[in-house]
Coordinates of C-alpha atoms and ligand atoms in Angstrom, one line a residue:
X682 CA 46.6 -28.1 2.6
X683 CA 43.1 -29.2 4.1
X684 CA 41.0 -27.6 -0.1
X685 CA 42.8 -30.3 -2.4
X686 CA 44.6 -27.1 -3.7
X687 CA 49.0 -28.1 -3.5
X688 CA 52.5 -26.5 -2.6
X689 CA 54.8 -26.6 -4.4
X690 CA 58.2 -26.4 -1.3
X691 CA 61.6 -26.7 -1.3
X692 CA 64.2 -27.3 0.5
X693 CA 64.4 -23.3 1.7
X694 CA 61.1 -23.9 3.4
X695 CA 61.3 -24.4 7.1
X696 CA 58.4 -27.2 8.2
X697 CA 58.1 -26.3 11.3
X698 CA 57.0 -23.0 10.3
X699 CA 54.8 -24.1 7.8
X700 CA 52.9 -26.2 10.7
X701 CA 52.8 -22.9 12.9
X702 CA 51.4 -21.4 9.3
X703 CA 48.4 -23.6 8.9
X704 CA 48.1 -23.7 12.7
X705 CA 48.2 -20.1 13.1
X706 CA 45.1 -19.9 10.2
X707 CA 43.0 -22.8 11.9
X708 CA 43.4 -21.4 15.4
X709 CA 41.6 -17.9 14.2
X710 CA 38.8 -20.8 12.1
X711 CA 38.3 -22.3 15.9
X712 CA 34.5 -21.7 16.8
X713 CA 35.5 -22.8 19.9
X714 CA 32.7 -25.0 20.7
X715 CA 35.1 -28.3 21.7
X716 CA 37.5 -28.2 24.2
X717 CA 40.4 -30.5 22.0
X718 CA 39.7 -27.9 19.3
X719 CA 39.6 -24.7 21.0
X720 CA 42.5 -25.4 23.3
X721 CA 44.2 -28.1 22.2
X722 CA 45.0 -25.7 18.5
X723 CA 45.6 -22.7 21.4
X724 CA 48.6 -24.6 23.0
X725 CA 49.9 -26.8 19.6
X726 CA 50.8 -23.0 18.0
X727 CA 52.4 -22.0 21.5
X728 CA 54.5 -25.0 21.6
X729 CA 55.2 -24.3 17.7
X730 CA 56.1 -20.9 17.7
X731 CA 58.8 -21.5 20.7
X732 CA 60.1 -24.7 18.7
X733 CA 60.7 -22.3 15.6
X734 CA 61.7 -19.4 17.3
X735 CA 64.6 -21.0 19.2
X736 CA 63.1 -22.6 22.2
X737 CA 61.7 -25.9 22.2
X738 CA 62.3 -27.8 24.8
X739 CA 62.6 -32.4 25.3
X740 CA 59.3 -33.6 25.2
X741 CA 57.7 -30.4 23.0
X742 CA 57.8 -32.6 19.7
X743 CA 55.6 -35.9 22.0
X744 CA 53.2 -32.9 23.8
X745 CA 52.4 -32.0 20.5
X746 CA 51.4 -35.6 18.9
X747 CA 49.6 -35.8 22.7
X748 CA 47.6 -33.1 21.5
X749 CA 47.0 -34.2 18.1
X750 CA 45.5 -37.5 18.2
X751 CA 43.3 -36.2 21.0
X752 CA 41.9 -33.7 18.8
X753 CA 41.8 -36.4 15.8
X754 CA 39.8 -38.6 18.0
X755 CA 38.0 -36.2 20.2
X756 CA 37.1 -32.6 18.7
X757 CA 33.8 -32.0 17.3
X758 CA 34.0 -31.3 13.6
X759 CA 36.3 -32.0 10.8
X760 CA 37.9 -28.7 10.8
X761 CA 39.6 -29.8 14.9
X762 CA 39.8 -33.4 13.4
X763 CA 42.4 -32.4 10.7
X764 CA 43.3 -29.7 12.2
X765 CA 46.7 -31.2 13.9
X766 CA 47.2 -32.9 9.3
X767 CA 50.1 -29.9 9.0
X768 CA 51.8 -31.7 12.0
X769 CA 51.2 -34.6 11.7
X770 CA 52.4 -35.0 8.4
X771 CA 55.3 -33.0 8.7
X772 CA 56.8 -34.7 11.0
X773 CA 56.0 -37.6 9.4
X774 CA 58.3 -37.1 6.5
X775 CA 60.9 -34.5 8.8
X776 CA 60.8 -36.5 11.9
X777 CA 64.8 -34.9 11.7
X778 CA 64.3 -31.3 11.1
X779 CA 61.6 -30.4 14.1
X780 CA 64.6 -32.4 16.4
X781 CA 67.1 -30.3 14.9
X782 CA 65.5 -26.6 15.8
X783 CA 64.6 -28.3 19.6
X784 CA 68.5 -30.0 20.5
X785 CA 70.7 -28.5 18.3
X786 CA 68.1 -25.2 17.7
X787 CA 69.9 -25.2 14.0
X788 CA 66.7 -24.3 10.8
X789 CA 67.9 -27.0 8.5
X790 CA 66.1 -24.6 5.9
X791 CA 68.0 -21.3 6.8
X792 CA 64.7 -19.9 7.6
X793 CA 63.8 -19.1 10.6
X794 CA 64.9 -16.4 11.8
X795 CA 66.0 -16.4 15.7
X796 CA 68.2 -19.1 14.1
X797 CA 70.2 -18.2 12.0
X798 CA 73.1 -15.5 11.4
X799 CA 74.2 -14.3 8.3
X800 CA 77.6 -13.8 7.2
X801 CA 80.6 -13.1 6.1
X802 CA 82.9 -15.7 4.5
X803 CA 86.6 -14.1 3.7
X804 CA 87.3 -16.3 1.3
X805 CA 84.7 -15.0 -1.5
X806 CA 83.7 -11.2 -0.3
X807 CA 85.9 -9.4 -2.7
X808 CA 85.2 -5.2 -1.0
X809 CA 83.2 -4.7 -4.1
X810 CA 81.0 -2.9 -1.1
X811 CA 77.1 -3.2 -2.5
X812 CA 76.4 -4.5 1.3
X813 CA 77.5 -2.1 3.3
X814 CA 75.3 0.5 0.4
X815 CA 71.8 -1.6 0.9
X816 CA 72.1 -2.3 4.5
X817 CA 69.1 -0.8 6.0
X818 CA 70.8 -1.4 9.9
X819 CA 75.0 -0.1 8.9
X820 CA 75.7 -3.4 10.4
X821 CA 78.2 -4.0 7.8
X822 CA 81.6 -2.9 8.6
X823 CA 83.7 -2.7 5.2
X824 CA 86.1 0.1 2.8
X825 CA 86.0 -0.3 -0.6
X826 CA 89.6 -2.5 -0.3
X827 CA 88.5 -4.3 3.1
X828 CA 86.7 -7.4 3.2
X829 CA 83.1 -6.4 4.9
X830 CA 82.3 -8.1 7.7
X831 CA 78.6 -7.6 9.4
X832 CA 78.2 -6.3 13.1
X833 CA 75.9 -9.4 14.6
X834 CA 74.7 -6.8 17.9
X835 CA 73.4 -3.8 14.2
X836 CA 72.0 -7.1 11.4
X837 CA 68.5 -7.1 12.0
X838 CA 68.5 -10.2 9.6
X839 CA 66.5 -8.6 6.7
X840 CA 69.0 -11.5 4.1
X841 CA 69.4 -7.8 1.5
X842 CA 72.8 -8.5 2.2
X843 CA 72.4 -12.1 0.7
X844 CA 70.5 -10.9 -2.2
X845 CA 73.1 -8.2 -3.2
X846 CA 75.7 -10.0 -3.3
X847 CA 77.0 -9.7 -6.3
X848 CA 76.8 -14.0 -8.2
X849 CA 80.7 -14.2 -8.9
X850 CA 80.8 -13.2 -5.5
X851 CA 78.1 -15.4 -3.4
X852 CA 79.9 -13.8 0.2
X853 CA 77.1 -13.6 2.0
X854 CA 75.9 -16.7 3.9
X855 CA 73.1 -17.8 6.5
X856 CA 74.5 -21.0 8.8
X857 CA 72.7 -21.9 11.4
X858 CA 73.5 -24.1 14.7
X859 CA 77.3 -22.7 14.8
X860 CA 78.5 -20.2 16.4
X861 CA 79.5 -16.8 13.7
X862 CA 83.4 -16.8 13.6
X863 CA 85.4 -13.9 14.8
X864 CA 86.4 -11.1 13.1
X865 CA 89.3 -11.1 11.3
X866 CA 91.4 -7.9 12.8
X867 CA 91.5 -5.2 10.6
X868 CA 95.1 -6.5 8.3
X869 CA 94.1 -9.9 7.2
X870 CA 91.0 -8.1 5.4
X871 CA 93.2 -5.8 3.5
X872 CA 92.4 -6.7 -0.5
X873 CA 95.8 -5.8 -2.1
X874 CA 94.2 -5.5 -5.9
X875 CA 96.0 -5.7 -9.3
X876 CA 96.9 -2.1 -11.1
X877 CA 95.8 -3.0 -14.4
X878 CA 98.2 -0.6 -15.6
X879 CA 102.2 -1.9 -16.0
Ligands
SF4_1925 S1 36.3 -28.7 16.5 FE1 35.3 -27.9 15.3 S2 33.0 -27.4 16.5 FE2 35.4 -29.0 17.9 S3 36.4 -26.0 18.4 FE3 37.0 -26.6 16.7 S4 35.3 -25.9 14.7 FE4 34.5 -25.6 17.1
SF4_1926 S1 70.8 -8.7 7.0 FE1 69.8 -6.8 7.0 S2 70.5 -6.2 8.8 FE2 72.0 -7.8 8.4 S3 73.8 -6.8 7.6 FE3 73.0 -8.2 6.0 S4 71.1 -6.5 4.7 FE4 72.7 -5.7 7.1
SF4_1927 S1 78.3 -7.6 -1.7 FE1 79.3 -9.3 -1.5 S2 81.6 -9.7 -2.2 FE2 80.4 -7.7 -2.2 S3 81.5 -6.5 -0.2 FE3 79.6 -7.3 0.3 S4 80.0 -9.7 1.2 FE4 81.7 -8.9 -0.2

């Protein structure tokens, strides 16, 4: 990415967000002398930010391509000419990710905060109570023998519950592009545990 350094990313890294990140950096670096770089980059950053926030519109990807090509051709120095590269490179190999953000309001990497929700799979939750104790906003509803669920209104998507749910349960999941399933009634959430004593 520019300096000859190599960054290794996996499927949890959102490509439109990677492009946004690098453009944000380069926008600060622009000296402002020429329009394709100064204004073009600013517009590209705005479009990419919208896309990662679920506010992307039909035609935004094409507009980004146009702005990128203009900067490559008309910017005065190497900074402006190369500034669209992170966008063009990620678009070339991961166009489907851009389209998912714009058309389906879905982040395939489950990374863009505005496009994901945390959800507890009732079939996997053991009501161990760990996530409820760690949630900083009190968004998790549950009890010792009650399958837990998340109050989406209170959830700030900090990810703590996702991290602390024990690997043997892995009940907390991230979803994107689909509605959060409705909560189960309390009677369906009660866990009857077998007594250890016979
Ligand atoms: S392309 Fe170079 S000269 Fe033009 S605004 Fe960007 S940094 Fe300045
Ligand atoms: S993501 Fe954070 S705020 Fe939301 S339910 Fe989990 S721990 Fe609570
Ligand atoms: S940590 Fe996991 S298993 Fe335990 S209550 Fe929360 S969601 Fe359920």
